[in-house]
Coordinates of N, CA and C and ligand atoms in Angstrom, one line a residue:
M273 N 9.8 -4.8 -9.3 CA 9.0 -4.2 -8.3 C 7.8 -3.5 -8.8
T274 N 6.6 -3.5 -8.2 CA 5.5 -2.8 -8.6 C 5.8 -1.3 -8.8
T275 N 5.4 -0.7 -9.9 CA 5.6 0.8 -10.0 C 4.2 1.4 -9.9
F276 N 4.2 2.6 -9.3 CA 2.9 3.2 -9.1 C 2.8 4.4 -10.0
D277 N 1.6 4.6 -10.7 CA 1.5 5.7 -11.7 C 1.3 7.0 -10.9
A278 N 1.5 8.1 -11.7 CA 1.7 9.4 -11.1 C 0.3 10.1 -10.9
H279 N -0.8 9.6 -11.4 CA -2.0 10.3 -11.3 C -2.4 10.5 -9.8
P280 N -2.9 11.7 -9.4 CA -3.2 11.9 -8.0 C -4.0 10.8 -7.3
R281 N -4.9 10.2 -8.1 CA -5.8 9.2 -7.4 C -5.0 8.0 -7.0
S282 N -3.8 7.8 -7.6 CA -3.0 6.6 -7.3 C -2.5 6.7 -5.8
S283 N -2.5 7.9 -5.3 CA -2.0 8.1 -3.9 C -3.2 7.8 -2.9
L284 N -4.4 7.6 -3.4 CA -5.5 7.4 -2.4 C -5.8 5.9 -2.2
I285 N -5.6 5.5 -1.0 CA -6.0 4.1 -0.6 C -7.2 4.2 0.2
V286 N -8.3 3.5 -0.2 CA -9.5 3.5 0.6 C -9.6 2.2 1.4
A287 N -9.8 2.4 2.7 CA -9.9 1.3 3.6 C -11.3 0.7 3.6
L288 N -11.4 -0.6 3.1 CA -12.7 -1.3 3.0 C -13.0 -2.0 4.4
D289 N -13.2 -1.2 5.4 CA -13.5 -1.7 6.7 C -15.0 -2.1 6.8
F290 N -15.4 -3.2 6.2 CA -16.7 -3.7 6.2 C -16.7 -5.1 6.8
D291 N -17.9 -5.6 7.2 CA -18.1 -6.9 7.8 C -18.3 -8.0 6.7
S292 N -18.9 -7.6 5.6 CA -19.2 -8.6 4.6 C -18.6 -8.2 3.3
L293 N -18.2 -9.3 2.5 CA -17.6 -9.0 1.2 C -18.6 -8.5 0.3
T294 N -19.8 -8.9 0.4 CA -20.9 -8.3 -0.5 C -21.0 -6.8 -0.3
A295 N -21.0 -6.3 0.9 CA -21.0 -4.9 1.2 C -19.8 -4.2 0.7
A296 N -18.6 -4.8 0.9 CA -17.4 -4.2 0.5 C -17.3 -4.1 -1.1
V297 N -17.7 -5.2 -1.8 CA -17.6 -5.1 -3.2 C -18.6 -4.1 -3.8
K298 N -19.8 -4.1 -3.2 CA -20.8 -3.1 -3.6 C -20.3 -1.7 -3.5
F299 N -19.7 -1.5 -2.3 CA -19.1 -0.1 -2.1 C -18.0 0.2 -3.1
A300 N -17.1 -0.8 -3.2 CA -15.8 -0.6 -3.9 C -16.2 -0.3 -5.4
Q301 N -17.2 -1.0 -5.9 CA -17.6 -0.8 -7.3 C -18.0 0.7 -7.6
Q302 N -18.6 1.3 -6.6 CA -19.0 2.7 -6.7 C -17.9 3.7 -6.9
V303 N -16.7 3.4 -6.3 CA -15.6 4.4 -6.3 C -14.3 3.9 -6.9
A304 N -14.4 2.7 -7.5 CA -13.1 2.1 -8.0 C -12.3 3.0 -9.0
D305 N -13.1 3.7 -9.8 CA -12.4 4.6 -10.8 C -11.7 5.8 -10.2
L306 N -12.0 6.1 -8.9 CA -11.5 7.3 -8.3 C -10.4 7.1 -7.3
V307 N -10.0 5.8 -7.1 CA -9.0 5.5 -6.1 C -7.9 4.7 -6.7
G308 N -6.7 4.7 -6.0 CA -5.6 4.0 -6.5 C -5.5 2.5 -6.0
M309 N -6.0 2.4 -4.8 CA -5.9 1.0 -4.2 C -7.0 0.9 -3.1
F310 N -7.4 -0.4 -2.9 CA -8.3 -0.7 -1.8 C -7.5 -1.4 -0.7
K311 N -7.8 -1.0 0.5 CA -7.1 -1.7 1.6 C -8.1 -2.7 2.3
I312 N -7.6 -3.9 2.4 CA -8.4 -5.0 3.0 C -7.7 -5.2 4.4
G313 N -8.4 -4.9 5.4 CA -7.8 -5.1 6.8 C -8.4 -6.3 7.5
S314 N -8.1 -6.3 8.8 CA -8.4 -7.5 9.6 C -9.9 -7.7 9.7
Q315 N -10.7 -6.7 9.6 CA -12.2 -6.8 9.8 C -12.7 -7.6 8.6
L316 N -12.4 -7.1 7.4 CA -13.0 -7.8 6.2 C -12.3 -9.1 5.9
F317 N -11.0 -9.2 6.2 CA -10.3 -10.5 5.9 C -10.8 -11.6 6.9
T318 N -11.0 -11.2 8.1 CA -11.5 -12.2 9.1 C -12.9 -12.7 8.7
N319 N -13.7 -11.8 8.2 CA -15.0 -12.2 7.8 C -15.1 -13.0 6.4
A320 N -14.2 -12.6 5.5 CA -14.4 -13.1 4.1 C -13.2 -13.9 3.6
G321 N -12.0 -13.8 4.3 CA -10.8 -14.5 3.9 C -10.2 -14.1 2.6
P322 N -9.4 -14.9 2.0 CA -8.7 -14.5 0.7 C -9.6 -14.2 -0.4
D323 N -10.9 -14.7 -0.4 CA -11.8 -14.3 -1.4 C -11.9 -12.8 -1.5
A324 N -11.7 -12.1 -0.4 CA -11.9 -10.6 -0.4 C -10.8 -10.1 -1.3
V325 N -9.6 -10.6 -1.3 CA -8.5 -10.1 -2.2 C -8.9 -10.4 -3.6
R326 N -9.3 -11.6 -3.8 CA -9.6 -12.1 -5.2 C -10.7 -11.2 -5.8
E327 N -11.8 -11.0 -5.1 CA -12.9 -10.2 -5.6 C -12.6 -8.8 -5.8
I328 N -11.9 -8.2 -4.9 CA -11.6 -6.7 -5.0 C -10.6 -6.5 -6.1
S329 N -9.7 -7.4 -6.2 CA -8.7 -7.2 -7.3 C -9.3 -7.3 -8.7
K330 N -10.4 -7.9 -8.8 CA -11.1 -8.0 -10.1 C -11.6 -6.6 -10.6
L331 N -11.7 -5.6 -9.6 CA -12.1 -4.3 -10.0 C -11.0 -3.5 -10.7
G332 N -9.8 -4.1 -10.7 CA -8.7 -3.5 -11.5 C -7.8 -2.5 -10.7
T333 N -8.2 -2.3 -9.4 CA -7.4 -1.4 -8.6 C -6.4 -2.4 -7.8
G334 N -5.3 -1.8 -7.3 CA -4.4 -2.6 -6.5 C -5.0 -2.9 -5.1
V335 N -4.4 -3.9 -4.5 CA -4.9 -4.2 -3.1 C -3.8 -4.1 -2.1
F336 N -4.1 -3.4 -1.0 CA -3.2 -3.3 0.2 C -3.7 -4.3 1.2
L337 N -3.0 -5.4 1.5 CA -3.5 -6.3 2.5 C -2.9 -5.9 3.9
D338 N -3.8 -5.3 4.7 CA -3.3 -4.6 5.9 C -3.6 -5.5 7.1
L339 N -2.8 -6.6 7.2 CA -3.1 -7.5 8.3 C -2.0 -7.4 9.4
K340 N -1.1 -6.5 9.2 CA -0.1 -6.1 10.3 C 0.4 -7.3 11.0
F341 N 1.1 -8.2 10.2 CA 1.6 -9.4 10.8 C 2.6 -9.1 12.0
H342 N 2.5 -9.8 13.0 CA 3.4 -9.7 14.2 C 3.5 -11.0 14.9
D343 N 4.6 -11.8 14.5 CA 4.7 -13.1 15.1 C 6.1 -13.5 15.0
I344 N 6.5 -14.8 15.2 CA 7.9 -15.2 15.1 C 8.2 -15.1 13.6
P345 N 9.5 -14.9 13.3 CA 9.9 -14.7 11.9 C 9.4 -15.8 10.9
N346 N 9.5 -17.1 11.3 CA 9.1 -18.1 10.4 C 7.6 -18.1 10.0
T347 N 6.8 -17.8 11.0 CA 5.3 -17.7 10.8 C 5.0 -16.5 9.9
V348 N 5.7 -15.3 10.2 CA 5.4 -14.1 9.4 C 5.9 -14.3 8.0
A349 N 7.0 -15.0 7.8 CA 7.5 -15.2 6.4 C 6.5 -16.1 5.7
G350 N 5.9 -17.1 6.3 CA 4.9 -17.9 5.6 C 3.7 -17.1 5.2
A351 N 3.3 -16.2 6.1 CA 2.1 -15.4 5.8 C 2.4 -14.4 4.7
V352 N 3.5 -13.8 4.7 CA 3.9 -12.9 3.6 C 4.0 -13.6 2.3
L353 N 4.6 -14.8 2.3 CA 4.7 -15.6 1.1 C 3.3 -15.9 0.5
A354 N 2.4 -16.2 1.4 CA 1.0 -16.5 0.9 C 0.4 -15.3 0.4
A355 N 0.6 -14.1 1.1 CA 0.0 -12.9 0.6 C 0.5 -12.5 -0.8
A356 N 1.9 -12.6 -0.9 CA 2.5 -12.2 -2.2 C 2.0 -12.9 -3.4
A357 N 1.4 -14.1 -3.2 CA 0.9 -14.9 -4.3 C -0.5 -14.5 -4.7
M358 N -1.2 -13.6 -3.9 CA -2.6 -13.2 -4.1 C -2.7 -12.2 -5.3
P359 N -3.7 -12.4 -6.1 CA -3.9 -11.5 -7.3 C -4.0 -10.0 -6.9
G360 N -3.4 -9.2 -7.6 CA -3.6 -7.7 -7.4 C -2.9 -7.1 -6.2
L361 N -2.1 -8.0 -5.5 CA -1.5 -7.5 -4.2 C -0.4 -6.5 -4.5
Q362 N -0.5 -5.3 -4.0 CA 0.6 -4.3 -4.2 C 1.3 -4.0 -2.9
L363 N 0.5 -4.0 -1.8 CA 1.2 -3.7 -0.5 C 0.7 -4.7 0.6
V364 N 1.6 -5.0 1.5 CA 1.3 -5.9 2.6 C 2.2 -5.4 3.8
N365 N 1.7 -5.7 5.0 CA 2.5 -5.1 6.1 C 2.7 -6.0 7.3
V366 N 3.7 -5.6 8.0 CA 4.1 -6.3 9.3 C 4.2 -5.2 10.4
H367 N 4.3 -5.6 11.6 CA 4.6 -4.6 12.7 C 6.1 -4.4 12.9
A368 N 6.6 -3.2 12.8 CA 8.0 -3.0 13.0 C 8.4 -3.5 14.4
L369 N 7.5 -3.5 15.4 CA 7.8 -3.9 16.7 C 8.1 -5.4 16.8
G370 N 7.8 -6.1 15.7 CA 8.2 -7.5 15.7 C 9.7 -7.8 15.6
G371 N 10.4 -6.7 15.3 CA 11.9 -6.8 15.3 C 12.6 -7.0 14.0
T372 N 13.9 -6.9 14.0 CA 14.7 -7.0 12.8 C 14.6 -8.3 12.1
A373 N 14.7 -9.4 12.9 CA 14.7 -10.7 12.3 C 13.4 -11.0 11.6
M374 N 12.3 -10.6 12.3 CA 11.0 -10.8 11.7 C 10.8 -10.0 10.4
M375 N 11.3 -8.8 10.4 CA 11.1 -7.9 9.2 C 12.0 -8.5 8.1
R376 N 13.2 -8.9 8.5 CA 14.1 -9.5 7.4 C 13.5 -10.7 6.8
A377 N 12.9 -11.6 7.6 CA 12.3 -12.8 7.1 C 11.1 -12.4 6.1
A378 N 10.4 -11.4 6.5 CA 9.3 -10.9 5.7 C 9.8 -10.3 4.4
A379 N 10.9 -9.6 4.4 CA 11.4 -9.0 3.2 C 11.9 -10.0 2.3
Q380 N 12.5 -11.1 2.8 CA 12.9 -12.2 1.9 C 11.7 -12.9 1.3
A381 N 10.7 -13.1 2.1 CA 9.5 -13.8 1.6 C 8.7 -13.0 0.5
I382 N 8.8 -11.7 0.6 CA 8.0 -10.9 -0.4 C 8.6 -11.1 -1.8
S383 N 9.9 -11.4 -1.9 CA 10.5 -11.5 -3.2 C 10.6 -13.0 -3.6
A384 N 10.5 -13.9 -2.6 CA 10.6 -15.3 -3.0 C 9.5 -15.7 -3.9
G385 N 9.8 -16.5 -4.9 CA 8.8 -17.0 -5.8 C 8.5 -16.0 -6.9
V386 N 9.0 -14.8 -6.8 CA 8.8 -13.8 -7.9 C 9.9 -13.9 -8.9
P387 N 9.7 -14.2 -10.2 CA 10.8 -14.2 -11.1 C 11.6 -12.9 -11.2
M388 N 12.9 -13.0 -11.4 CA 13.7 -11.8 -11.5 C 13.1 -10.8 -12.5
G389 N 13.0 -9.5 -12.1 CA 12.6 -8.5 -13.0 C 11.0 -8.4 -13.0
A390 N 10.3 -9.4 -12.5 CA 8.9 -9.3 -12.5 C 8.4 -8.4 -11.4
D391 N 7.1 -7.9 -11.5 CA 6.6 -7.1 -10.4 C 6.5 -7.8 -9.2
R392 N 6.7 -7.2 -8.1 CA 6.4 -7.8 -6.8 C 5.7 -6.8 -5.9
A393 N 5.0 -7.3 -4.9 CA 4.3 -6.4 -4.0 C 5.4 -5.8 -3.1
R394 N 5.1 -4.7 -2.5 CA 6.0 -4.0 -1.6 C 5.6 -4.3 -0.1
L395 N 6.6 -4.3 0.7 CA 6.4 -4.7 2.1 C 6.5 -3.4 2.9
L396 N 5.6 -3.2 3.8 CA 5.6 -2.0 4.7 C 5.7 -2.5 6.1
A397 N 6.2 -1.6 7.0 CA 6.2 -1.9 8.4 C 5.3 -0.8 9.1
V398 N 4.4 -1.3 10.0 CA 3.7 -0.3 10.8 C 4.6 0.1 11.9
T399 N 4.7 1.4 12.1 CA 5.6 1.9 13.2 C 4.8 1.9 14.5
V400 N 4.0 3.0 14.7 CA 3.1 3.0 15.9 C 1.7 3.4 15.4
L401 N 0.7 2.7 15.9 CA -0.6 2.9 15.4 C -1.0 4.4 15.6
T402 N -1.7 4.9 14.6 CA -2.1 6.3 14.6 C -3.2 6.6 15.6
S403 N -3.7 5.5 16.2 CA -4.8 5.7 17.2 C -4.1 5.9 18.6
M404 N -2.8 5.7 18.7 CA -2.1 5.9 20.0 C -1.5 7.2 20.2
D405 N -1.8 7.9 21.3 CA -1.1 9.1 21.6 C 0.0 8.8 22.6
Q406 N 0.7 9.8 23.0 CA 1.9 9.6 23.8 C 1.6 8.8 25.1
K407 N 0.5 9.1 25.7 CA 0.1 8.4 27.0 C -0.1 6.9 26.7
A408 N -0.8 6.6 25.6 CA -1.1 5.2 25.2 C 0.2 4.5 24.9
I409 N 1.1 5.2 24.3 CA 2.4 4.5 23.9 C 3.2 4.2 25.2
R410 N 3.2 5.2 26.1 CA 3.9 5.0 27.3 C 3.4 3.9 28.2
E411 N 2.0 3.8 28.1 CA 1.3 2.7 28.9 C 1.8 1.3 28.5
V412 N 2.2 1.1 27.2 CA 2.6 -0.2 26.8 C 4.2 -0.3 27.0
G413 N 4.8 0.6 27.6 CA 6.2 0.5 28.0 C 7.2 1.0 26.9
I414 N 6.6 1.8 26.0 CA 7.5 2.4 25.0 C 7.7 3.8 25.4
G415 N 9.0 4.2 25.7 CA 9.3 5.5 26.2 C 9.6 6.5 25.1
G416 N 9.6 7.8 25.5 CA 10.0 8.8 24.5 C 8.8 9.3 23.7
P417 N 9.0 10.4 23.1 CA 7.9 11.0 22.2 C 7.7 10.1 21.0
P418 N 6.4 10.0 20.6 CA 6.1 9.1 19.4 C 6.9 9.3 18.2
K419 N 7.2 10.6 17.9 CA 7.9 10.9 16.7 C 9.3 10.2 16.7
S420 N 10.1 10.4 17.7 CA 11.4 9.8 17.7 C 11.4 8.3 17.6
R421 N 10.4 7.7 18.3 CA 10.2 6.3 18.3 C 9.9 5.8 16.9
V422 N 9.0 6.5 16.2 CA 8.6 6.2 14.8 C 9.8 6.3 13.9
V423 N 10.6 7.3 14.0 CA 11.7 7.5 13.1 C 12.7 6.4 13.3
K424 N 12.9 6.0 14.6 CA 13.9 4.9 14.8 C 13.3 3.6 14.3
L425 N 12.0 3.4 14.4 CA 11.5 2.1 13.8 C 11.6 2.1 12.3
A426 N 11.4 3.3 11.7 CA 11.6 3.4 10.2 C 13.0 3.0 9.8
K427 N 13.9 3.4 10.6 CA 15.4 3.1 10.3 C 15.6 1.6 10.4
L428 N 15.1 1.0 11.4 CA 15.2 -0.4 11.6 C 14.5 -1.2 10.5
A429 N 13.4 -0.7 10.1 CA 12.7 -1.4 9.0 C 13.5 -1.3 7.7
Q430 N 14.0 -0.1 7.4 CA 14.7 0.1 6.1 C 16.0 -0.8 6.1
E431 N 16.6 -0.9 7.3 CA 17.8 -1.7 7.4 C 17.5 -3.2 7.3
A432 N 16.3 -3.5 7.6 CA 15.9 -5.0 7.5 C 15.4 -5.3 6.1
G433 N 15.4 -4.3 5.2 CA 15.0 -4.6 3.8 C 13.5 -4.3 3.5
V434 N 12.9 -3.7 4.4 CA 11.5 -3.3 4.2 C 11.4 -2.1 3.3
D435 N 10.3 -2.1 2.4 CA 10.2 -1.0 1.4 C 9.7 0.3 1.9
G436 N 9.0 0.3 3.0 CA 8.4 1.6 3.5 C 7.7 1.4 4.8
V437 N 7.1 2.4 5.3 CA 6.4 2.3 6.6 C 5.0 2.9 6.5
V438 N 4.2 2.5 7.5 CA 2.9 3.1 7.8 C 3.2 4.0 9.0
A439 N 2.9 5.3 8.9 CA 3.1 6.2 10.0 C 2.2 7.3 9.9
S440 N 2.1 8.1 11.0 CA 1.2 9.3 10.9 C 1.8 10.4 10.2
V441 N 1.0 11.3 9.7 CA 1.5 12.5 9.0 C 2.5 13.3 9.8
Q442 N 2.3 13.3 11.1 CA 3.2 14.1 12.0 C 4.6 13.6 11.9
E443 N 4.8 12.3 11.5 CA 6.1 11.8 11.5 C 6.7 11.7 10.1
A444 N 5.8 11.9 9.1 CA 6.2 11.7 7.7 C 7.4 12.5 7.2
K445 N 7.4 13.7 7.6 CA 8.5 14.6 7.2 C 9.9 14.1 7.7
A446 N 9.9 13.8 8.9 CA 11.2 13.4 9.5 C 11.6 12.0 8.9
I447 N 10.7 11.2 8.6 CA 11.0 9.9 8.0 C 11.5 10.1 6.6
R448 N 10.9 11.0 5.8 CA 11.3 11.2 4.5 C 12.7 11.8 4.5
K449 N 13.0 12.7 5.4 CA 14.3 13.3 5.5 C 15.4 12.3 5.9
A450 N 15.0 11.4 6.8 CA 16.0 10.5 7.3 C 16.2 9.3 6.4
R451 N 15.2 8.8 5.7 CA 15.2 7.6 5.0 C 15.3 7.7 3.5
G452 N 15.2 8.9 3.0 CA 15.4 9.2 1.5 C 14.2 9.1 0.7
P453 N 14.3 9.4 -0.6 CA 13.1 9.6 -1.5 C 12.5 8.2 -1.9
E454 N 13.2 7.1 -1.9 CA 12.7 5.9 -2.4 C 11.8 5.1 -1.3
F455 N 12.0 5.4 -0.1 CA 11.3 4.7 1.0 C 9.8 5.1 1.0
L456 N 8.9 4.1 0.9 CA 7.5 4.5 0.8 C 7.0 4.9 2.2
I457 N 6.1 5.9 2.1 CA 5.5 6.4 3.4 C 4.0 6.4 3.1
V458 N 3.3 5.6 3.9 CA 1.8 5.5 3.8 C 1.2 6.0 5.1
T459 N 0.3 7.0 5.0 CA -0.2 7.7 6.2 C -1.7 7.5 6.4
P460 N -2.1 6.8 7.4 CA -3.5 6.8 7.8 C -3.8 7.9 8.7
G461 N -5.0 8.0 9.3 CA -5.3 9.1 10.2 C -5.5 10.3 9.5
V462 N -6.0 10.2 8.2 CA -6.2 11.4 7.4 C -7.7 11.8 7.4
R463 N -7.9 13.0 7.7 CA -9.3 13.6 7.7 C -9.4 14.8 6.8
P464 N -10.4 14.9 6.0 CA -10.6 16.1 5.2 C -10.7 17.3 6.1
K465 N -10.3 18.5 5.6 CA -10.2 19.7 6.4 C -11.3 20.0 7.3
E466 N -12.5 19.9 6.7 CA -13.7 20.3 7.5 C -14.0 19.3 8.7
Q467 N -13.3 18.1 8.6 CA -13.6 17.1 9.6 C -12.5 17.0 10.6
S468 N -11.3 17.5 10.2 CA -10.1 17.1 11.0 C -10.1 17.7 12.4
A469 N -10.8 18.8 12.6 CA -10.7 19.5 13.9 C -11.5 18.7 15.0
D470 N -12.7 18.3 14.6 CA -13.6 17.8 15.7 C -14.1 16.4 15.5
D471 N -13.9 15.8 14.4 CA -14.4 14.4 14.1 C -13.3 13.5 13.7
K472 N -12.6 13.0 14.7 CA -11.4 12.2 14.4 C -11.6 10.7 14.5
D473 N -12.9 10.3 14.8 CA -13.2 8.9 15.2 C -12.2 8.5 16.3
D474 N -11.6 7.3 16.1 CA -10.6 6.9 17.1 C -9.2 7.2 16.8
Q475 N -9.0 8.1 15.8 CA -7.6 8.4 15.4 C -7.1 9.5 16.3
A476 N -6.0 9.3 17.0 CA -5.4 10.4 17.9 C -4.6 11.4 17.1
R477 N -3.9 10.9 16.1 CA -3.0 11.8 15.4 C -3.5 11.9 13.9
T478 N -4.2 13.0 13.6 CA -4.8 13.2 12.3 C -4.2 14.4 11.6
A479 N -4.4 14.4 10.2 CA -4.0 15.5 9.4 C -4.8 15.5 8.2
T480 N -4.8 16.6 7.4 CA -5.5 16.7 6.1 C -4.7 16.0 5.0
P481 N -5.4 15.6 3.9 CA -4.7 15.1 2.8 C -3.6 16.0 2.3
R482 N -3.8 17.3 2.2 CA -2.8 18.2 1.8 C -1.6 18.1 2.7
E483 N -1.8 18.2 4.0 CA -0.7 18.1 4.9 C 0.1 16.8 4.7
A484 N -0.6 15.7 4.5 CA 0.0 14.4 4.3 C 0.9 14.4 3.1
I485 N 0.4 14.9 2.0 CA 1.2 14.9 0.7 C 2.4 15.9 0.9
K486 N 2.2 17.0 1.5 CA 3.2 18.0 1.7 C 4.3 17.5 2.6
A487 N 3.9 16.6 3.5 CA 4.9 16.0 4.5 C 5.7 14.9 3.8
G488 N 5.3 14.5 2.6 CA 6.1 13.5 1.9 C 5.5 12.1 1.8
A489 N 4.2 12.0 2.2 CA 3.5 10.7 2.0 C 3.3 10.3 0.6
D490 N 3.6 9.1 0.2 CA 3.3 8.5 -1.1 C 1.9 8.2 -1.2
F491 N 1.3 7.7 -0.1 CA -0.1 7.2 -0.1 C -0.8 7.7 1.1
I492 N -2.0 8.0 1.0 CA -2.8 8.3 2.2 C -3.9 7.2 2.3
V493 N -4.2 6.8 3.5 CA -5.3 5.8 3.7 C -6.5 6.5 4.3
V494 N -7.6 6.4 3.7 CA -8.8 7.0 4.2 C -9.9 6.0 4.3
G495 N -10.5 5.9 5.4 CA -11.6 4.9 5.6 C -12.9 5.6 5.8
R496 N -13.3 5.9 7.0 CA -14.6 6.4 7.3 C -15.0 7.7 6.6
P497 N -14.1 8.6 6.4 CA -14.5 9.9 5.7 C -15.1 9.6 4.3
I498 N -14.7 8.4 3.8 CA -15.3 8.1 2.4 C -16.4 7.0 2.6
I499 N -16.0 5.9 3.3 CA -17.0 4.8 3.3 C -18.3 5.1 4.1
A500 N -18.2 6.1 5.0 CA -19.4 6.5 5.8 C -20.0 7.8 5.3
A501 N -19.5 8.3 4.2 CA -20.0 9.6 3.6 C -21.4 9.4 3.0
A502 N -22.2 10.4 3.0 CA -23.5 10.4 2.4 C -23.3 10.2 0.9
D503 N -22.2 10.9 0.3 CA -21.9 10.7 -1.1 C -20.4 10.3 -1.2
P504 N -20.2 9.0 -1.2 CA -18.8 8.5 -1.2 C -18.0 9.0 -2.4
R505 N -18.6 9.0 -3.6 CA -17.9 9.5 -4.8 C -17.5 10.9 -4.6
A506 N -18.3 11.8 -4.1 CA -18.0 13.2 -3.9 C -16.9 13.3 -2.9
A507 N -16.9 12.5 -1.8 CA -15.9 12.5 -0.8 C -14.6 12.1 -1.3
A508 N -14.6 11.0 -2.1 CA -13.3 10.5 -2.7 C -12.7 11.5 -3.7
Q509 N -13.6 12.1 -4.5 CA -13.2 13.1 -5.5 C -12.6 14.3 -4.8
A510 N -13.2 14.8 -3.8 CA -12.7 15.9 -3.1 C -11.3 15.7 -2.5
I511 N -11.0 14.4 -2.1 CA -9.7 14.1 -1.5 C -8.7 14.0 -2.7
V512 N -9.1 13.4 -3.8 CA -8.2 13.3 -5.0 C -7.8 14.8 -5.4
D513 N -8.8 15.6 -5.4 CA -8.6 17.0 -5.9 C -7.6 17.7 -4.9
E514 N -7.7 17.4 -3.6 CA -6.8 18.0 -2.6 C -5.4 17.4 -2.8
I515 N -5.3 16.1 -3.1 CA -4.0 15.5 -3.4 C -3.4 16.2 -4.6
A516 N -4.2 16.4 -5.7 CA -3.7 17.0 -6.9 C -3.1 18.4 -6.6
A517 N -3.9 19.2 -5.9 CA -3.5 20.5 -5.6 C -2.2 20.6 -4.7
A518 N -2.1 19.6 -3.8 CA -0.9 19.6 -3.0 C 0.3 19.2 -3.8
K519 N 0.1 18.4 -4.8 CA 1.2 17.9 -5.7 C 1.6 18.9 -6.7
A520 N 0.7 19.9 -7.0 CA 1.0 20.8 -8.1 C 2.1 21.8 -7.8
Ligands
C5P196 O1 -11.6 5.2 9.0 P1 -10.2 5.6 9.0 O2 -9.8 6.6 8.0 O3 -9.7 6.0 10.4 O4 -9.4 4.3 8.7 C1 -8.0 4.2 8.7 C2 -7.6 2.8 8.3 O5 -6.1 2.7 8.4 C3 -8.1 1.7 9.2 O6 -8.4 0.6 8.3 C4 -7.0 1.3 10.1 O7 -7.0 -0.1 10.4 C5 -5.8 1.7 9.3 N1 -4.5 2.0 10.0 C6 -4.4 3.0 10.9 N2 -3.2 3.2 11.6 C7 -2.2 2.5 11.3 C8 -2.3 1.5 10.3 C9 -3.5 1.3 9.7 O8 -5.4 3.7 11.2 N3 -1.0 2.8 11.9

């Protein structure tokens, strides 16, 4: 299984939410030495395809392929198998709402084709999108407070053989407590302190990098606070420093 080093920057995943691979690579080159992984999501992948993973992995950082697969088990297994063969791939994800059979198929696919003892990417399940608040969650027919829903989905994911979850910082502590120290927790919706109060973009549930690490997150995902910053290197470094202080 892939092991992650302990340097504070390893916990920082920068979301490359760009329309073009040229723009993404140009940006990624600027900050590659300051971050642990780059996240390629549906925006960049739909524009540039698997070349995005190939080009970004050349920078030497790991890649999180954030395509949040949610389909019938057989289709998801095929997609995860294809993802697992991509260079530099360290994390890939599915939606926990796809259910146990789908997650189990994905968990089998992530290890298939990898020789025993060799590194393999880790599989994550998205619990509830961090852009959704309680009202939005209820509107789609999911009852109860987001936190208990997320904790239940994390349990389902772990039981299906998934390595960890994507969840908001608000739920990280409860997940860590319930699912143990080995279960990976990746938290998006992270905003540096000075931004978290008033500039959340479309994220409904946000927290600072410090709060994320203190709550038990292994990785934090940050997009716009770094990619749209006037000085992306300074923005990334400030977050790495905050991670380091929180881990000290
Ligand atoms: O720009 P920002 O920091 O809000 O970007 C967060 C990134 O994390 C986006 O790429 C978004 O797709 C992703 N994400 C999220 N919530 C999840 C899973 C992934 O915001 N539950």
